C-alpha positions in Angstrom: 41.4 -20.1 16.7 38.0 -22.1 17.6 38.5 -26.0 15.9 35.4 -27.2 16.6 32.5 -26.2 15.1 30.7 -25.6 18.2 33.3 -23.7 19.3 32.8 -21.8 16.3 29.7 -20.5 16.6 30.0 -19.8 20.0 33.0 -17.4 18.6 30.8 -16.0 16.4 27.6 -15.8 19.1 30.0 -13.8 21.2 31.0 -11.0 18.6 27.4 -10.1 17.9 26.6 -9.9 21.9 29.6 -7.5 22.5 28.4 -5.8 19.9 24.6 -5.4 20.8 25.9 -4.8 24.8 28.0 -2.0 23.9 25.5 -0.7 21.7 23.8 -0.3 25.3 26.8 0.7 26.8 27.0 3.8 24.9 23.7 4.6 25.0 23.4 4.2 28.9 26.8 6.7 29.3 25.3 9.0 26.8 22.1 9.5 28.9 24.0 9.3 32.0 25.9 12.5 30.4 22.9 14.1 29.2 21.7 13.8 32.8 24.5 15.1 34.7 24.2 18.4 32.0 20.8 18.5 32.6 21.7 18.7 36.7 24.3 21.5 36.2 21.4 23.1 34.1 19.2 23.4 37.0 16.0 23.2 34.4 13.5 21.0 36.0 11.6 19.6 33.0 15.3 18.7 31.2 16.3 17.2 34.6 12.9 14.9 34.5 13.3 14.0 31.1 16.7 12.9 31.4 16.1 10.9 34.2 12.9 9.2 32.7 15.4 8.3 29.8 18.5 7.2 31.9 15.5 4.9 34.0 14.5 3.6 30.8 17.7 3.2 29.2 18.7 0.8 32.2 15.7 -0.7 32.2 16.2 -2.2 28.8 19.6 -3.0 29.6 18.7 -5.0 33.2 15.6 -7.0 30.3 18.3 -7.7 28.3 21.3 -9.1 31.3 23.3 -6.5 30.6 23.4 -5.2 34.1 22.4 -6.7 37.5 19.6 -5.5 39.0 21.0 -4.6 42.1 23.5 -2.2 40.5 21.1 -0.3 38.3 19.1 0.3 41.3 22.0 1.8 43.2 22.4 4.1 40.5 18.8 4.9 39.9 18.9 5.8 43.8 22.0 7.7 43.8 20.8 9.7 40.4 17.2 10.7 42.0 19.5 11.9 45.1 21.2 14.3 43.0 17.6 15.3 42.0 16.7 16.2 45.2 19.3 18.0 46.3 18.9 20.6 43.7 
């Protein structure tokens, strides 16, 4: 248990990140699901919505710091891949 009081509010700074970066979390898997639904779907206008929301999703969430760039890119590239294909 935190002592100082510092160390306190740094406990307490913590609890309400995690919270607000899972809130993201979720959000960004649920898309990410919707999407991959949408794919197996083969409807092109669910496809493109789902992707515009899974781009914006991670958007928010790179703003924010809850991803690196780098690795929201790699998965924005890999997701319009699997648009392609089909």
């Amino acid at each position: 248990m935190a002592n100082h009081v510092s160390a306190k509010k740094r406990s307490r700074q913590n609890k309400l990140k995690n919270a607000v970066n899972s809130q993201y979390l979720s959000k960004f898997r649920t898309a990410l699901h919707k999407f991959k639904t949408s794919i197996e779907g083969k409807n092109e206008d669910e496809i493109k919505k789902s992707y515009s929301a899974v781009n914006s999703i991670m958007a928010k969430a790179v703003k924010k710091g809850i991803f690196k760039k780098e690795n929201i890119s790699r998965k924005l590239s890999s997701l319009s891949k699997q648009i392609s294909k089909k």
